[in-house]
mmCIF file of C-alpha atoms in Angstrom:
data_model
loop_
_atom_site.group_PDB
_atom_site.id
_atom_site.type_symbol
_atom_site.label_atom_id
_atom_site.label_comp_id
_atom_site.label_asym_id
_atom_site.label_seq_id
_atom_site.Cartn_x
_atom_site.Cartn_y
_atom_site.Cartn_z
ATOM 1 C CA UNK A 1 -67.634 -112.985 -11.188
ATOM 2 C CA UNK A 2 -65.400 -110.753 -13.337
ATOM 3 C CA UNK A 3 -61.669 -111.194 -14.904
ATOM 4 C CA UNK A 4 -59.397 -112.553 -13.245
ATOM 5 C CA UNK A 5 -60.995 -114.912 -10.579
ATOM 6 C CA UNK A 6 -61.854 -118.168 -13.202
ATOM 7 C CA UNK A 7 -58.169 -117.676 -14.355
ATOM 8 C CA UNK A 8 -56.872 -117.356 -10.634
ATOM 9 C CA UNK A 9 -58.840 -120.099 -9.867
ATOM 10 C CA UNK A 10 -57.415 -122.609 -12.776
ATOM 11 C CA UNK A 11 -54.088 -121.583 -11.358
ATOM 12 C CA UNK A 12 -54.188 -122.550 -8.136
ATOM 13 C CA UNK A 13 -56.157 -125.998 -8.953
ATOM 14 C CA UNK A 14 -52.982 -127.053 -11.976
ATOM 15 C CA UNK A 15 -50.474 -125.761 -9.399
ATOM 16 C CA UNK A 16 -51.928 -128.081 -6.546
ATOM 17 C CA UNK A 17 -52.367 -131.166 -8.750
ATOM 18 C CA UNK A 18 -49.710 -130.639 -10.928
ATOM 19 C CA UNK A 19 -51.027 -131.224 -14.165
ATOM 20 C CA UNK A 20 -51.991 -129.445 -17.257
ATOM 21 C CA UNK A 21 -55.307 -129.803 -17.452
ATOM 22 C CA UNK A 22 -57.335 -129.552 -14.276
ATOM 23 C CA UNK A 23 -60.866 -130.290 -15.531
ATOM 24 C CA UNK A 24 -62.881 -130.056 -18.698
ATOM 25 C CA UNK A 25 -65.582 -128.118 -17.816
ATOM 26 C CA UNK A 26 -66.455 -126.022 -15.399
ATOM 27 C CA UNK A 27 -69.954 -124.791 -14.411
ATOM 28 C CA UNK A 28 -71.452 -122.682 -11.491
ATOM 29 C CA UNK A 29 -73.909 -123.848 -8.773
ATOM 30 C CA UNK A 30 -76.513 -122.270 -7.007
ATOM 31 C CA UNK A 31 -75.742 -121.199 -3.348
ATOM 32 C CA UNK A 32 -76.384 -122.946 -0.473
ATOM 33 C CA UNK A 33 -78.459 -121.146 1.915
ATOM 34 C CA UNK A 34 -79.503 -121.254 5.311
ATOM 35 C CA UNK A 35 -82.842 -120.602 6.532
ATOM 36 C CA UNK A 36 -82.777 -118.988 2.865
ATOM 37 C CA UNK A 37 -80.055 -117.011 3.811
ATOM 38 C CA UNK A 38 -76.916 -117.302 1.889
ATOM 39 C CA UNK A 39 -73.195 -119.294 3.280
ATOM 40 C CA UNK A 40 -71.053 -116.455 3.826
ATOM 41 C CA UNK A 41 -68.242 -115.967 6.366
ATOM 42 C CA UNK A 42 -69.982 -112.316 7.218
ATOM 43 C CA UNK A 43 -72.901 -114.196 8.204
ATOM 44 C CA UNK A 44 -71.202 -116.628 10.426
ATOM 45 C CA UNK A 45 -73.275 -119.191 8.810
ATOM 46 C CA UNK A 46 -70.403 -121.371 7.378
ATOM 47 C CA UNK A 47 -70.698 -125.437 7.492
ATOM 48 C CA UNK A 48 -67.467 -127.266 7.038
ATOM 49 C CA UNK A 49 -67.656 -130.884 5.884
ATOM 50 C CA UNK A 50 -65.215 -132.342 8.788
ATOM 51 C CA UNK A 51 -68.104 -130.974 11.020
ATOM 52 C CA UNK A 52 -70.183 -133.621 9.700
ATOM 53 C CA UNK A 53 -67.201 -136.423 9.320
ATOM 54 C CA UNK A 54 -68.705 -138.735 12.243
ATOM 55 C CA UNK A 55 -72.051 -137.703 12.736
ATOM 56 C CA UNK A 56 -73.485 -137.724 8.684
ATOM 57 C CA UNK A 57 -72.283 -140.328 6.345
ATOM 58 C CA UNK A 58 -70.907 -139.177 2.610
ATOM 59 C CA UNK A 59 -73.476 -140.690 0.657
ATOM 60 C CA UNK A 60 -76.310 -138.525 2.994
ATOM 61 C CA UNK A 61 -74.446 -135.539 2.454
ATOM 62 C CA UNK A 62 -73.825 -136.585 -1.472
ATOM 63 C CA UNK A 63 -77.874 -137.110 -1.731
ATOM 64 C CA UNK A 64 -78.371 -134.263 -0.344
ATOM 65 C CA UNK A 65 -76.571 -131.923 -2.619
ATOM 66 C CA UNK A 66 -77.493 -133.825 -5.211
ATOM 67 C CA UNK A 67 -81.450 -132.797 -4.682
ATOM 68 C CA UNK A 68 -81.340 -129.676 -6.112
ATOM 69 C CA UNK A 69 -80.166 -128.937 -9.518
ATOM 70 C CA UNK A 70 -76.735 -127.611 -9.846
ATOM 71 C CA UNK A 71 -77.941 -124.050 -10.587
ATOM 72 C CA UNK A 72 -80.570 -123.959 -8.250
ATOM 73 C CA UNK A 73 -80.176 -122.631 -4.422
ATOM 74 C CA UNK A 74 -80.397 -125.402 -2.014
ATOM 75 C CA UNK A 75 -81.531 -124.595 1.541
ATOM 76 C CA UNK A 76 -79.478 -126.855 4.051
ATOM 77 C CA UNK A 77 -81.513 -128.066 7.582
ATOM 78 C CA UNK A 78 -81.554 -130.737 9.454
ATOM 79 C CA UNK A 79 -85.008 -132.123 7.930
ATOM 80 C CA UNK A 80 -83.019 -132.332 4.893
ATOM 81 C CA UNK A 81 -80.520 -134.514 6.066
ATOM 82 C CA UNK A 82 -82.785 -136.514 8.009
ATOM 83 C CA UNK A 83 -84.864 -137.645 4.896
ATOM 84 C CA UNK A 84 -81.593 -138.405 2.887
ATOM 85 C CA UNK A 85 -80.807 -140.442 5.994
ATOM 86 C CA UNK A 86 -83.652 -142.173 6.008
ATOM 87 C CA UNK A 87 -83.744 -142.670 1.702
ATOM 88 C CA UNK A 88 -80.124 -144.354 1.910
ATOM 89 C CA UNK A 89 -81.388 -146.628 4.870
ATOM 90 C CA UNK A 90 -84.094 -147.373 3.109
ATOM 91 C CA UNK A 91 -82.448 -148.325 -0.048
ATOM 92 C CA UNK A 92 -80.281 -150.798 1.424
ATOM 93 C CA UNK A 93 -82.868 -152.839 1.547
ATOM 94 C CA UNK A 94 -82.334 -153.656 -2.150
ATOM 95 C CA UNK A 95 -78.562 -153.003 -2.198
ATOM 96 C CA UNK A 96 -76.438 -156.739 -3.414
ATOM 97 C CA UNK A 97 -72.858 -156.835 -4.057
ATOM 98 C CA UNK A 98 -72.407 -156.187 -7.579
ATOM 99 C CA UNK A 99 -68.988 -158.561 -8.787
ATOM 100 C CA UNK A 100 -69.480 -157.680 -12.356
ATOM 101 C CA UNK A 101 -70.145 -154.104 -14.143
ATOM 102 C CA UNK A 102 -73.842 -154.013 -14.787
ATOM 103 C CA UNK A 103 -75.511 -151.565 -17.469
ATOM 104 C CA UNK A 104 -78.019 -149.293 -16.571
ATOM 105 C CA UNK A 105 -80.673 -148.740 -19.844
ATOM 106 C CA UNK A 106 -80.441 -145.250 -20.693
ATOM 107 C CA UNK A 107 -84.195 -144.230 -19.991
ATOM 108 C CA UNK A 108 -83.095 -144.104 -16.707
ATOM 109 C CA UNK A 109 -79.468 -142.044 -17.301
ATOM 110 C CA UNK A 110 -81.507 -139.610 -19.654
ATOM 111 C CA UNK A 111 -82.003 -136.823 -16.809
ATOM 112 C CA UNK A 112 -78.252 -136.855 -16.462
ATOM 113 C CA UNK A 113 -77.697 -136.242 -20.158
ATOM 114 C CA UNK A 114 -79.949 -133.369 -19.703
ATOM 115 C CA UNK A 115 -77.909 -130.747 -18.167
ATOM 116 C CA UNK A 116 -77.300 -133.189 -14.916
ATOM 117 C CA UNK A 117 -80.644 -132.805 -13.820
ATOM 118 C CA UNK A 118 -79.824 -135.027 -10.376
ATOM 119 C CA UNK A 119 -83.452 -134.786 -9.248
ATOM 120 C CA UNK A 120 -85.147 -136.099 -12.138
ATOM 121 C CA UNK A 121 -82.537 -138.693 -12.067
ATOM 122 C CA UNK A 122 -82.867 -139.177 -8.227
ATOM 123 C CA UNK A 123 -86.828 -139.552 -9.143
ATOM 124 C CA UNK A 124 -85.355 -142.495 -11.303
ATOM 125 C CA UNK A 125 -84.090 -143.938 -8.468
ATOM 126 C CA UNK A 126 -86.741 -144.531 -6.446
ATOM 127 C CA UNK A 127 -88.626 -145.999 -9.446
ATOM 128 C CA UNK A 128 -85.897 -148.773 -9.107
ATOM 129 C CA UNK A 129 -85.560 -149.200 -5.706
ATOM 130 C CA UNK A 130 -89.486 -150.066 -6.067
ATOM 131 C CA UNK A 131 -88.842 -152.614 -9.181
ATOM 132 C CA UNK A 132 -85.938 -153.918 -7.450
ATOM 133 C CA UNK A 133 -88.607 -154.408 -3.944
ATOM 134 C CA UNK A 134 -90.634 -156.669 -6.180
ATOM 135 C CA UNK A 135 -88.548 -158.200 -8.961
ATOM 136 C CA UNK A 136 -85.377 -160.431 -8.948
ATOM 137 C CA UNK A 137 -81.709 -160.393 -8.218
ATOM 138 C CA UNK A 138 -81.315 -158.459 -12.209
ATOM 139 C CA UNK A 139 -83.457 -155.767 -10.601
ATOM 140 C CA UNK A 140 -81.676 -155.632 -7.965
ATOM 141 C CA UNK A 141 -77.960 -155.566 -9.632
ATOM 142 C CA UNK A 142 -79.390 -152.145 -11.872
ATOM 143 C CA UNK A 143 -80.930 -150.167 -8.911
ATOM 144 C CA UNK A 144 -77.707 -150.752 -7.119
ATOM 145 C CA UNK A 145 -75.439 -150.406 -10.494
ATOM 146 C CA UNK A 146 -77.429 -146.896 -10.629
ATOM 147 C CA UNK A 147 -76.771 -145.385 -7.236
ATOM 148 C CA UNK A 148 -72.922 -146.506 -7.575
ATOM 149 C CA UNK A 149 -73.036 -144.705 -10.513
ATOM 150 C CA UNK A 150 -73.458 -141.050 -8.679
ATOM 151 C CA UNK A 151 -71.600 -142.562 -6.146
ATOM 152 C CA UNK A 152 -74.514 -144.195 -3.704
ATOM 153 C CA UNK A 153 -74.734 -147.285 -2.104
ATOM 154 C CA UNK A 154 -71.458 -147.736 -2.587
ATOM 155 C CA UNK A 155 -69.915 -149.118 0.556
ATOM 156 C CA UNK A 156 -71.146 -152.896 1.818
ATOM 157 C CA UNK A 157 -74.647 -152.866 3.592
ATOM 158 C CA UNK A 158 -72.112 -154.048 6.707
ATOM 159 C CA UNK A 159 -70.147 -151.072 6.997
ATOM 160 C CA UNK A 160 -73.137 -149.157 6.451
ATOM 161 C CA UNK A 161 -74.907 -150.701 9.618
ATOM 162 C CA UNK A 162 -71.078 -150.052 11.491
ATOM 163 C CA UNK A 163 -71.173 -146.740 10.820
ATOM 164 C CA UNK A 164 -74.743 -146.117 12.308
ATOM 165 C CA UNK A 165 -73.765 -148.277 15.496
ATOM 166 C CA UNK A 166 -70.946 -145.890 15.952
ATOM 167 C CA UNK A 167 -73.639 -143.011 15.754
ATOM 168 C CA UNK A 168 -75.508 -144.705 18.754
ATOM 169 C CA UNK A 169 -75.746 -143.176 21.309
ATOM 170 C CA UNK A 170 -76.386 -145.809 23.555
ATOM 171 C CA UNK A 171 -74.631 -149.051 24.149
ATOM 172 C CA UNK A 172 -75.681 -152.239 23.658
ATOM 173 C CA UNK A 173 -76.397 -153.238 26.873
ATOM 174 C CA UNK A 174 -78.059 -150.260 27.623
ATOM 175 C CA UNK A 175 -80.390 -150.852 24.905
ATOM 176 C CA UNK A 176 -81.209 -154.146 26.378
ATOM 177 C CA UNK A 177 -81.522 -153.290 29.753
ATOM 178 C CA UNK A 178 -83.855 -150.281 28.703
ATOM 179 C CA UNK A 179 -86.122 -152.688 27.173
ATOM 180 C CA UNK A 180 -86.146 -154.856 29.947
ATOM 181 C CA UNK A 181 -87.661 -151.735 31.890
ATOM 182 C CA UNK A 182 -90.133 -150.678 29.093
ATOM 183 C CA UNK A 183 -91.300 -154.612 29.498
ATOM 184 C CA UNK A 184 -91.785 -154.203 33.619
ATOM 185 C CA UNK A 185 -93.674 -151.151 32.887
ATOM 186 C CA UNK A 186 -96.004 -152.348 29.988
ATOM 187 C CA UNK A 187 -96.354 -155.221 32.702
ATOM 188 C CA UNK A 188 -97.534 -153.193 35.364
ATOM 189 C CA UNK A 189 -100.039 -151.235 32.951
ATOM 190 C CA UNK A 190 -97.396 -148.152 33.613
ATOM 191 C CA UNK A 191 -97.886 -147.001 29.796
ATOM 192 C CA UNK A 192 -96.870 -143.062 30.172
ATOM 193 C CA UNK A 193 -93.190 -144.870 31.136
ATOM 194 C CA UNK A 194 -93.030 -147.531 28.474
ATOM 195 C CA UNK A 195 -93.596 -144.714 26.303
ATOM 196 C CA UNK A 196 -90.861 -142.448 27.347
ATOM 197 C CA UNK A 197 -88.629 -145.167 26.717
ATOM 198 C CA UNK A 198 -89.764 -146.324 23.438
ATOM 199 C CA UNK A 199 -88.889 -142.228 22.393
ATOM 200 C CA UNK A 200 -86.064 -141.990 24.538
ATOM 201 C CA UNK A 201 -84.440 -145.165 22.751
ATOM 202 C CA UNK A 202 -85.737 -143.314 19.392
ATOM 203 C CA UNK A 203 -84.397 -139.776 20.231
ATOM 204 C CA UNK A 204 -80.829 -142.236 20.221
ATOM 205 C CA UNK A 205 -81.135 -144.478 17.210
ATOM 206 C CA UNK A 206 -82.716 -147.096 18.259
ATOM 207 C CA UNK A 207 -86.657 -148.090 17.181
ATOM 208 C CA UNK A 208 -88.132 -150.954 19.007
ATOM 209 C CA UNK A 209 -90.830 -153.014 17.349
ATOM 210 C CA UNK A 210 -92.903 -155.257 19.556
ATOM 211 C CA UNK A 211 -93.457 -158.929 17.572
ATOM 212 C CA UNK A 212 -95.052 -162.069 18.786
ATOM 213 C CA UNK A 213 -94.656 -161.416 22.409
ATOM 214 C CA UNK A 214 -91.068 -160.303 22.073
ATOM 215 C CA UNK A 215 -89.635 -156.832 21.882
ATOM 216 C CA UNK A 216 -86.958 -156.837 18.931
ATOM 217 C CA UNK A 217 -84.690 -153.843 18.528
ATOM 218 C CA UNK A 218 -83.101 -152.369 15.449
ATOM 219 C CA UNK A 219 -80.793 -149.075 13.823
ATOM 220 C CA UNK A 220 -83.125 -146.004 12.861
#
């Protein structure tokens, strides 16, 4: 991009937030592409974020962008978002409410320090989610310290499990009473049915798990 767009650009962003000094540094990212196609508006490939508002939480989309370097081309599909769905979920499993700052060692921050290399550091992440798995509340209070840090994990495992029930697309009772018919078909050896259910209720959110005799439900 040639003179004057950057200047243009700085304009408009101290005009809108009235002050002096709009950021410190400022750095260009790889496109986003689709189907290795660029985002353009000619292409009538454009994704707008309040698309996304009810049906993809922040910290998906956050992860997301955050797998590919900054200067690198990220291709955007729904796989994508799916396995950042199902890394956040996953994590929560070791999130704890932190009530005190906790420090991170810096063996872990060192892929930020290098040009804010987000996957290496992402990488880092999993390495504590897997500590924190197996160690103690300390392990626990880092991995979850980290992903706050790049702005993860940071809403209460609560609202994260309200926001998914507002994704269902099922009710409750629904849920229950679709059960209840997987169960009279298991019963009368009608398996083809029980499984149409099983990825009907999983096509809308919802895995079931049979355990000791008992089918359980939970969130996907």
């Amino acid at each position: 991009l040639i003179f004057p767009h950057h200047e243009n650009e700085i304009a408009q962003s101290r005009c809108a937030n009235k002050n002096e000094v709009f950021a410190n540094y400022w750095v260009h990212n790889g496109f986003i592409t689709m189907s290795k196609e660029k985002m353009a508006k000619s292409q009538g490939n454009i994704l707008k974020i309040s698309s996304f508002k009810k049906q993809v939480s922040g910290q998906v989309l956050r992860l997301a962008l955050m797998s590919a370097h900054y200067k690198q081309s990220l291709d955007w599909n729904d796989k994508l978002i799916e396995e950042c769905q199902n890394i956040i979920n996953k994590w929560y499993g070791s999130y704890v409410e932190l009530n005190n700052k906790v420090l991170i060692p810096d063996e872990y921050l060192e892929p930020l320090y290098d040009d804010l290399n987000t996957p290496s550091y992402i990488a880092n992440l999993h390495i504590l989610f897997d500590k924190a798995q197996k160690g103690e509340q300390k392990d626990k209070e880092i991995f979850t310290s980290a992903c706050n840090f790049v702005g993860l994990l940071n809403e209460s495992k609560g609202k994260w499990l309200e926001f998914k029930k507002n994704k269902l697309k099922i009710s409750e009772l629904e849920i229950e009473d679709k059960i209840s018919e997987r169960n009279k078909a298991r019963e009368n050896k009608n398996y083809k049915l029980a499984d149409e259910i099983r990825i009907d209720l999983l096509n809308k959110g919802v895995i079931i798990e049979d355990k000791d005799g008992k089918t359980v439900w939970k969130l996907k």
